[in-house]
Amino acid sequence: MNALAATNRNFKLASRLLGLDSKLEKSLLIPFREIKVECTIPKDDGTLASFVGFRVQHDNARGPMKGGIRYHPEVEPDEVNALAQLMTWKTAVAKIPYGGAKGGIGCDPSELSISELERLTRVFTQKIHDLIGIHTDVPAPDMGTGPQTMAWMLDEYSKFHGHSPAVVTGKPIDLGGSLGRDAATGRGVLFATEALLNEHGMSISGQRFAIQGFGNVGSWAAKLISEKGGKIVAVSDVTGAIKNKNGIDILGLLEHVEENKGIKGFDGADSIDTDSILVEDCDILVPAALGGVINRENANEIKAKFIIEGANHPTDPEADEILRREGVVILPDIYANSGGVTVSYFEWVQNIQGFMWNEEKVNKELKTYMTRGFKDLKEMCTTHSCDLRMGAFTLGINRVAQATTIRGWGS
């Protein structure tokens, strides 16, 4: 089941629990706008190269649409559509005044030079500048993009519309980016984990964690969890996987990754097969890489009692069913990894006000939002007698449905 089919399935299940009528259901599911553009650029060797860019604007009932721009060879319409829909529910779960969107360009950024990436970003921005905006659609970084990409987008957009720092988030600090944004998704994973464990009378200290993915989300989550006394016993990234039952020295690993561009070769742990990271002996598993990694082939072998979804859609529906039967508690992506979009909202607010916050305020507000979000999610679980994933979906969809109905769009 691909990401769009799985997302639609979860929507239908939640819609049934909420008792939405078919007309409103259809209104919520169909995207507001789908954009597909050709981006042709001169390469450094003088030849021309063409790429396809996408932007799916899913819903704006609760506010401007919000979502990342990813550069990846496998960017295609169904995936972008699914991720845009997830952003609609995620922003509603977080109770921030946004809708959902997602975009990307089908390219391999590792095969493009910095100047080629800049030209590609600027051409893409030229094609969509009149369809995004501070109060319309606010892009952010995603897989294969980062603060520099957002800086190019901001600069190109500003050529048409004047200086507009709030048009993108995840920017460099010097262009209006927020303190704490870099660590936000990983810190949100920490706060989400604390809220879940607290519900079970536990704390992070002494728990054994396996983290799949050591990019921005995984590395920050590992660092912050280890600072709270959690023991990181296994980690993987694209270069390999390692484990140490006594706990990996995360600060040492971060230094190694900085120098070697990956965890491969780190001498403070044993090398293991990359695919085995998900089934390592641990208390808490944090998938923080690509989607669809937990499936019916490996679900029965997972030893963790808790799964915190740092990545988008890491668990497919069949695996969900298997893990539920086994008593594994899954904290769903649309809540667990919402720290990034929440601090993006803080960045947008700061840009509009022209008044920047210190990092302590950013982190304090993030904890407030994540803690409140878990409480709201649990209330929906109680109301509808459902698991955490359906609790999150019913929470998000219900908020969007209410806004849609109040506006008069659902009738």
Short mmCIF file of C-alpha atoms in Angstrom, two decimals:
data_model
loop_
_atom_site.label_atom_id
_atom_site.label_comp_id
_atom_site.label_asym_id
_atom_site.label_seq_id
_atom_site.Cartn_x
_atom_site.Cartn_y
_atom_site.Cartn_z
CA MET A 1 0.00 0.00 0.00
CA ASN A 2 1.55 3.32 -1.06
CA ALA A 3 1.60 6.43 1.15
CA LEU A 4 -1.50 8.00 -0.44
CA ALA A 5 -3.59 4.82 -0.14
CA ALA A 6 -2.52 4.38 3.50
CA THR A 7 -3.29 8.02 4.34
CA ASN A 8 -6.70 7.84 2.65
CA ARG A 9 -7.42 4.62 4.56
CA ASN A 10 -6.65 6.28 7.90
CA PHE A 11 -8.80 9.25 6.89
CA LYS A 12 -11.76 6.97 6.07
CA LEU A 13 -11.45 5.11 9.38
CA ALA A 14 -11.31 8.36 11.35
CA SER A 15 -14.16 9.85 9.34
CA ARG A 16 -16.30 6.83 10.20
CA LEU A 17 -15.53 7.25 13.92
CA LEU A 18 -16.49 10.93 13.70
CA GLY A 19 -19.66 10.21 11.71
CA LEU A 20 -18.87 12.72 8.94
CA ASP A 21 -21.33 12.85 6.05
CA SER A 22 -20.10 11.87 2.57
CA LYS A 23 -20.27 15.43 1.19
CA LEU A 24 -18.04 16.86 3.93
CA GLU A 25 -15.75 13.83 3.72
CA LYS A 26 -15.21 14.42 0.00
CA SER A 27 -14.62 18.14 0.58
CA LEU A 28 -11.91 17.39 3.17
CA LEU A 29 -10.15 14.81 1.04
CA ILE A 30 -9.87 16.60 -2.33
CA PRO A 31 -6.83 18.93 -2.54
CA PHE A 32 -7.44 22.67 -2.91
CA ARG A 33 -4.90 22.87 -5.76
CA GLU A 34 -2.29 20.67 -7.42
CA ILE A 35 0.59 22.34 -9.24
CA LYS A 36 3.04 20.69 -11.65
CA VAL A 37 5.76 22.74 -13.33
CA GLU A 38 8.72 22.15 -15.61
CA CYS A 39 12.02 23.55 -14.33
CA THR A 40 14.73 23.79 -16.99
CA ILE A 41 18.17 25.07 -15.97
CA PRO A 42 21.60 25.42 -17.60
CA LYS A 43 24.04 23.03 -15.94
CA ASP A 44 27.61 24.02 -15.14
CA ASP A 45 28.86 22.31 -18.32
CA GLY A 46 26.52 24.39 -20.50
CA THR A 47 23.96 21.66 -21.22
CA LEU A 48 20.29 22.05 -20.33
CA ALA A 49 18.55 19.84 -17.80
CA SER A 50 14.80 19.63 -17.12
CA PHE A 51 13.16 18.64 -13.84
CA VAL A 52 9.54 18.37 -12.73
CA GLY A 53 8.42 20.32 -9.68
CA PHE A 54 5.25 19.75 -7.66
CA ARG A 55 3.25 21.65 -5.07
CA VAL A 56 0.06 20.18 -3.65
CA GLN A 57 -1.99 22.64 -1.60
CA HIS A 58 -4.37 20.40 0.30
CA ASP A 59 -6.49 22.54 2.63
CA ASN A 60 -6.71 26.11 3.93
CA ALA A 61 -9.81 26.02 6.14
CA ARG A 62 -7.78 26.74 9.28
CA GLY A 63 -5.22 29.13 7.81
CA PRO A 64 -2.40 29.42 5.25
CA MET A 65 -1.22 26.11 3.82
CA LYS A 66 2.08 24.85 5.25
CA GLY A 67 4.52 22.14 4.25
CA GLY A 68 8.01 21.28 3.14
CA ILE A 69 9.81 21.24 -0.20
CA ARG A 70 11.81 18.06 -0.81
CA TYR A 71 14.48 17.35 -3.42
CA HIS A 72 14.57 13.61 -4.04
CA PRO A 73 14.63 11.31 -7.12
CA GLU A 74 11.39 9.62 -6.02
CA VAL A 75 9.27 12.76 -5.66
CA GLU A 76 6.03 11.97 -7.46
CA PRO A 77 2.39 13.19 -7.32
CA ASP A 78 0.90 10.47 -5.08
CA GLU A 79 3.62 10.85 -2.44
CA VAL A 80 3.36 14.65 -2.45
CA ASN A 81 -0.44 14.38 -2.23
CA ALA A 82 -0.26 12.05 0.78
CA LEU A 83 2.26 14.25 2.59
CA ALA A 84 0.19 17.39 1.91
CA GLN A 85 -2.87 15.70 3.40
CA LEU A 86 -0.85 14.59 6.45
CA MET A 87 0.27 18.19 6.95
CA THR A 88 -3.37 19.30 7.09
CA TRP A 89 -4.09 16.88 9.94
CA LYS A 90 -0.70 17.50 11.61
CA THR A 91 -1.15 21.28 11.88
CA ALA A 92 -4.66 20.71 13.26
CA VAL A 93 -3.39 18.20 15.86
CA ALA A 94 -0.73 20.74 16.90
CA LYS A 95 -3.48 23.40 17.08
CA ILE A 96 -1.57 25.89 14.97
CA PRO A 97 -3.48 28.07 12.47
CA TYR A 98 -2.37 26.42 9.24
CA GLY A 99 -3.62 24.06 6.57
CA GLY A 100 -1.50 21.52 4.74
CA ALA A 101 0.71 21.52 1.65
CA LYS A 102 3.77 19.72 0.32
CA GLY A 103 6.06 20.12 -2.64
CA GLY A 104 9.23 18.96 -4.22
CA ILE A 105 11.37 18.48 -7.28
CA GLY A 106 12.25 15.10 -8.75
CA CYS A 107 16.04 15.33 -8.66
CA ASP A 108 19.08 13.89 -6.92
CA PRO A 109 20.62 16.84 -5.05
CA SER A 110 23.88 14.90 -4.54
CA GLU A 111 24.41 14.97 -8.32
CA LEU A 112 23.93 18.73 -8.63
CA SER A 113 26.45 21.44 -7.77
CA ILE A 114 25.59 24.25 -5.36
CA SER A 115 25.14 26.69 -8.25
CA GLU A 116 22.90 24.20 -10.10
CA LEU A 117 20.77 23.72 -6.97
CA GLU A 118 20.48 27.49 -6.64
CA ARG A 119 19.37 27.90 -10.26
CA LEU A 120 16.85 25.06 -9.89
CA THR A 121 15.40 26.56 -6.69
CA ARG A 122 15.08 30.00 -8.26
CA VAL A 123 13.37 28.67 -11.41
CA PHE A 124 10.94 26.62 -9.27
CA THR A 125 10.17 29.72 -7.18
CA GLN A 126 9.59 31.78 -10.33
CA LYS A 127 7.02 29.21 -11.48
CA ILE A 128 5.05 29.14 -8.20
CA HIS A 129 5.65 32.60 -6.66
CA ASP A 130 2.10 33.80 -7.37
CA LEU A 131 0.63 30.67 -5.74
CA ILE A 132 2.53 30.89 -2.43
CA GLY A 133 2.62 33.75 0.07
CA ILE A 134 2.71 34.80 3.72
CA HIS A 135 -1.05 34.29 4.12
CA THR A 136 -1.49 31.72 1.34
CA ASP A 137 1.11 28.94 1.42
CA VAL A 138 4.34 28.95 3.43
CA PRO A 139 7.03 26.43 2.32
CA ALA A 140 9.74 24.99 4.56
CA PRO A 141 12.73 22.62 4.19
CA ASP A 142 12.30 18.87 3.88
CA MET A 143 14.38 15.95 2.65
CA GLY A 144 17.25 17.15 0.43
CA THR A 145 16.69 20.83 1.22
CA GLY A 146 17.68 23.11 4.09
CA PRO A 147 18.11 26.72 5.26
CA GLN A 148 20.12 27.67 2.17
CA THR A 149 17.32 26.45 -0.11
CA MET A 150 14.87 28.59 1.85
CA ALA A 151 17.21 31.59 1.56
CA TRP A 152 17.19 31.26 -2.26
CA MET A 153 13.40 30.89 -2.29
CA LEU A 154 12.97 33.95 -0.07
CA ASP A 155 15.30 36.03 -2.22
CA GLU A 156 13.61 35.01 -5.49
CA TYR A 157 10.10 35.52 -4.08
CA SER A 158 11.12 38.96 -2.76
CA LYS A 159 12.11 40.08 -6.28
CA PHE A 160 8.42 39.84 -7.20
CA HIS A 161 6.74 40.80 -3.93
CA GLY A 162 9.23 42.87 -1.90
CA HIS A 163 11.06 41.69 1.23
CA SER A 164 8.87 38.93 2.70
CA PRO A 165 10.71 36.95 5.41
CA ALA A 166 7.52 35.16 6.54
CA VAL A 167 6.97 33.52 3.13
CA VAL A 168 9.20 30.56 4.08
CA THR A 169 10.34 29.07 7.38
CA GLY A 170 13.45 27.12 8.28
CA LYS A 171 15.56 30.04 7.05
CA PRO A 172 19.09 30.94 8.18
CA ILE A 173 19.05 32.98 11.41
CA ASP A 174 20.50 36.01 9.58
CA LEU A 175 17.47 36.15 7.27
CA GLY A 176 14.85 35.87 10.00
CA GLY A 177 15.08 32.21 10.94
CA SER A 178 14.10 31.21 14.46
CA LEU A 179 16.46 30.08 17.17
CA GLY A 180 15.68 26.47 18.06
CA ARG A 181 14.28 25.62 14.60
CA ASP A 182 17.17 23.28 13.69
CA ALA A 183 16.54 21.07 16.73
CA ALA A 184 12.75 21.49 16.74
CA THR A 185 11.58 18.18 15.25
CA GLY A 186 14.03 16.17 17.35
CA ARG A 187 13.12 18.16 20.47
CA GLY A 188 9.45 17.59 19.69
CA VAL A 189 10.17 13.84 19.54
CA LEU A 190 11.72 14.14 23.02
CA PHE A 191 8.69 15.99 24.45
CA ALA A 192 6.27 13.56 22.77
CA THR A 193 8.16 10.59 24.20
CA GLU A 194 8.16 12.14 27.68
CA ALA A 195 4.39 12.71 27.48
CA LEU A 196 3.75 9.11 26.39
CA LEU A 197 6.02 7.54 29.01
CA ASN A 198 4.56 9.76 31.72
CA GLU A 199 1.13 8.33 30.81
CA HIS A 200 2.59 4.87 31.54
CA GLY A 201 4.26 5.94 34.80
CA MET A 202 7.73 5.87 33.22
CA SER A 203 10.49 8.32 32.31
CA ILE A 204 13.16 8.49 29.61
CA SER A 205 15.98 7.81 32.05
CA GLY A 206 17.18 4.22 31.78
CA GLN A 207 15.08 3.35 28.69
CA ARG A 208 16.93 1.71 25.78
CA PHE A 209 16.42 3.42 22.40
CA ALA A 210 17.13 2.33 18.81
CA ILE A 211 17.06 5.18 16.30
CA GLN A 212 16.76 4.57 12.57
CA GLY A 213 18.06 7.62 10.74
CA PHE A 214 20.75 9.99 11.97
CA GLY A 215 19.93 13.07 9.94
CA ASN A 216 18.48 16.22 11.47
CA VAL A 217 15.62 14.51 13.35
CA GLY A 218 17.43 11.36 14.47
CA SER A 219 20.65 13.06 15.56
CA TRP A 220 18.89 15.75 17.61
CA ALA A 221 16.53 13.19 19.15
CA ALA A 222 19.49 10.98 20.09
CA LYS A 223 21.41 13.89 21.63
CA LEU A 224 18.46 15.21 23.64
CA ILE A 225 17.28 11.76 24.77
CA SER A 226 20.79 10.84 25.93
CA GLU A 227 20.98 14.12 27.88
CA LYS A 228 17.80 13.03 29.70
CA GLY A 229 19.38 9.71 30.71
CA GLY A 230 18.07 7.57 27.86
CA LYS A 231 20.44 4.89 26.59
CA ILE A 232 20.90 4.87 22.79
CA VAL A 233 21.79 1.24 22.04
CA ALA A 234 21.53 1.25 18.23
CA VAL A 235 21.68 3.85 15.44
CA SER A 236 21.64 3.70 11.64
CA ASP A 237 21.96 6.04 8.68
CA VAL A 238 22.53 5.64 4.92
CA THR A 239 26.17 4.61 5.47
CA GLY A 240 25.51 1.77 7.93
CA ALA A 241 24.27 0.76 11.38
CA ILE A 242 25.89 0.28 14.78
CA LYS A 243 24.94 -1.03 18.21
CA ASN A 244 26.31 -1.05 21.75
CA LYS A 245 24.18 -2.67 24.45
CA ASN A 246 25.88 -0.48 27.08
CA GLY A 247 24.92 2.70 25.23
CA ILE A 248 26.52 4.64 22.37
CA ASP A 249 28.51 7.79 23.13
CA ILE A 250 26.28 10.19 21.17
CA LEU A 251 28.56 13.23 21.44
CA GLY A 252 31.44 11.11 20.12
CA LEU A 253 29.21 9.79 17.34
CA LEU A 254 28.14 13.30 16.36
CA GLU A 255 31.81 14.33 16.04
CA HIS A 256 32.50 11.21 13.95
CA VAL A 257 29.55 11.94 11.64
CA GLU A 258 30.68 15.54 11.21
CA GLU A 259 34.14 14.40 10.12
CA ASN A 260 33.18 11.31 8.10
CA LYS A 261 29.74 12.23 6.69
CA GLY A 262 28.13 9.16 8.25
CA ILE A 263 28.20 6.73 11.17
CA LYS A 264 30.16 4.06 9.28
CA GLY A 265 33.52 3.35 10.92
CA PHE A 266 32.60 4.64 14.39
CA ASP A 267 34.76 2.62 16.80
CA GLY A 268 32.56 3.07 19.87
CA ALA A 269 30.06 0.41 18.76
CA ASP A 270 29.74 -2.79 16.71
CA SER A 271 28.71 -2.66 13.09
CA ILE A 272 25.41 -4.42 12.25
CA ASP A 273 23.27 -4.95 9.17
CA THR A 274 21.34 -1.76 8.33
CA ASP A 275 18.02 -3.59 7.99
CA SER A 276 18.34 -5.10 11.47
CA ILE A 277 18.13 -1.73 13.26
CA LEU A 278 14.34 -1.98 13.45
CA VAL A 279 14.40 -5.38 15.17
CA GLU A 280 17.22 -4.71 17.64
CA ASP A 281 16.55 -5.41 21.31
CA CYS A 282 15.36 -2.10 22.79
CA ASP A 283 12.51 -0.57 24.77
CA ILE A 284 11.70 2.28 22.38
CA LEU A 285 12.16 2.37 18.60
CA VAL A 286 12.38 5.73 16.81
CA PRO A 287 12.10 5.42 13.01
CA ALA A 288 13.38 8.81 11.82
CA ALA A 289 14.22 8.20 8.15
CA LEU A 290 12.01 7.21 5.21
CA GLY A 291 8.40 6.06 5.11
CA GLY A 292 7.17 2.49 4.85
CA VAL A 293 10.11 0.91 6.70
CA ILE A 294 7.95 -1.01 9.21
CA ASN A 295 5.85 -3.49 7.23
CA ARG A 296 4.37 -6.98 7.43
CA GLU A 297 7.78 -8.54 6.68
CA ASN A 298 9.48 -7.18 9.81
CA ALA A 299 6.62 -6.19 12.18
CA ASN A 300 6.54 -9.57 13.96
CA GLU A 301 10.26 -9.30 14.75
CA ILE A 302 10.14 -5.88 16.41
CA LYS A 303 11.12 -6.13 20.08
CA ALA A 304 10.37 -2.57 21.18
CA LYS A 305 7.30 -1.94 23.32
CA PHE A 306 6.96 1.66 22.12
CA ILE A 307 7.44 3.14 18.65
CA ILE A 308 7.83 6.93 18.28
CA GLU A 309 7.34 7.92 14.63
CA GLY A 310 9.95 10.58 13.94
CA ALA A 311 9.61 10.02 10.17
CA ASN A 312 6.51 10.56 8.04
CA HIS A 313 4.46 7.38 7.51
CA PRO A 314 7.14 4.88 8.66
CA THR A 315 4.57 2.18 9.56
CA ASP A 316 2.28 0.72 6.92
CA PRO A 317 -1.31 -0.29 7.84
CA GLU A 318 -0.61 -4.05 7.81
CA ALA A 319 2.28 -3.58 10.26
CA ASP A 320 -0.01 -1.38 12.37
CA GLU A 321 -2.44 -4.26 12.79
CA ILE A 322 0.30 -6.76 13.66
CA LEU A 323 1.91 -4.46 16.22
CA ARG A 324 -1.43 -3.58 17.80
CA ARG A 325 -2.12 -7.27 18.36
CA GLU A 326 1.32 -7.63 19.95
CA GLY A 327 0.57 -4.77 22.37
CA VAL A 328 3.15 -2.38 20.90
CA VAL A 329 2.21 1.28 21.53
CA ILE A 330 2.76 3.49 18.46
CA LEU A 331 2.93 7.28 18.83
CA PRO A 332 1.88 8.45 15.33
CA ASP A 333 3.84 10.75 13.06
CA ILE A 334 1.20 13.47 12.80
CA TYR A 335 1.74 14.12 16.49
CA ALA A 336 5.22 12.78 17.27
CA ASN A 337 7.13 14.74 14.60
CA SER A 338 5.05 17.93 14.74
CA GLY A 339 7.77 19.86 16.62
CA GLY A 340 9.25 21.09 13.34
CA VAL A 341 6.07 22.65 11.98
CA THR A 342 5.24 24.05 15.42
CA VAL A 343 8.51 25.98 15.60
CA SER A 344 8.04 26.94 11.93
CA TYR A 345 4.81 28.56 13.13
CA PHE A 346 6.77 30.38 15.85
CA GLU A 347 9.23 31.59 13.16
CA TRP A 348 6.34 32.85 10.98
CA VAL A 349 4.83 34.68 13.97
CA GLN A 350 8.19 36.29 14.81
CA ASN A 351 8.66 37.42 11.18
CA ILE A 352 5.18 38.96 11.01
CA GLN A 353 5.69 40.75 14.34
CA GLY A 354 9.25 41.75 13.48
CA PHE A 355 10.19 40.67 17.00
CA MET A 356 12.44 37.66 17.55
CA TRP A 357 12.33 35.34 20.55
CA ASN A 358 15.23 33.88 22.53
CA GLU A 359 15.81 30.13 22.32
CA GLU A 360 14.55 29.51 25.85
CA LYS A 361 11.13 30.94 24.92
CA VAL A 362 10.99 28.88 21.71
CA ASN A 363 11.72 25.63 23.58
CA LYS A 364 9.34 26.46 26.42
CA GLU A 365 6.48 27.20 23.99
CA LEU A 366 7.24 24.02 22.04
CA LYS A 367 6.96 21.93 25.20
CA THR A 368 3.63 23.60 26.02
CA TYR A 369 2.23 22.79 22.56
CA MET A 370 3.51 19.18 22.53
CA THR A 371 2.20 18.49 26.06
CA ARG A 372 -1.21 19.97 25.26
CA GLY A 373 -1.30 18.05 21.96
CA PHE A 374 -0.83 14.71 23.73
CA LYS A 375 -3.57 15.55 26.24
CA ASP A 376 -5.98 16.44 23.40
CA LEU A 377 -5.04 13.26 21.53
CA LYS A 378 -5.67 11.06 24.57
CA GLU A 379 -9.10 12.66 25.07
CA MET A 380 -10.06 11.63 21.53
CA CYS A 381 -8.80 8.09 22.23
CA THR A 382 -11.10 7.96 25.24
CA THR A 383 -14.07 9.45 23.38
CA HIS A 384 -13.81 7.06 20.42
CA SER A 385 -12.26 4.02 22.18
CA CYS A 386 -9.40 3.93 19.70
CA ASP A 387 -5.60 3.71 19.56
CA LEU A 388 -3.23 6.67 19.42
CA ARG A 389 -3.10 6.81 15.61
CA MET A 390 -6.87 7.02 15.27
CA GLY A 391 -6.92 9.42 18.22
CA ALA A 392 -4.58 11.75 16.33
CA PHE A 393 -6.46 11.41 13.04
CA THR A 394 -9.87 12.01 14.62
CA LEU A 395 -8.46 15.03 16.50
CA GLY A 396 -6.97 16.63 13.39
CA ILE A 397 -9.81 15.79 11.01
CA ASN A 398 -12.47 16.96 13.47
CA ARG A 399 -10.79 20.36 13.86
CA VAL A 400 -10.53 20.81 10.07
CA ALA A 401 -14.12 19.59 9.60
CA GLN A 402 -15.38 22.13 12.16
CA ALA A 403 -13.52 25.02 10.45
CA THR A 404 -14.80 23.87 7.04
CA THR A 405 -18.40 23.69 8.27
CA ILE A 406 -18.27 27.05 10.05
CA ARG A 407 -16.99 28.69 6.84
CA GLY A 408 -19.92 27.16 4.95
CA TRP A 409 -17.68 25.12 2.65
CA GLY A 410 -18.95 21.68 3.65
CA SER A 411 -22.61 22.17 2.81
#
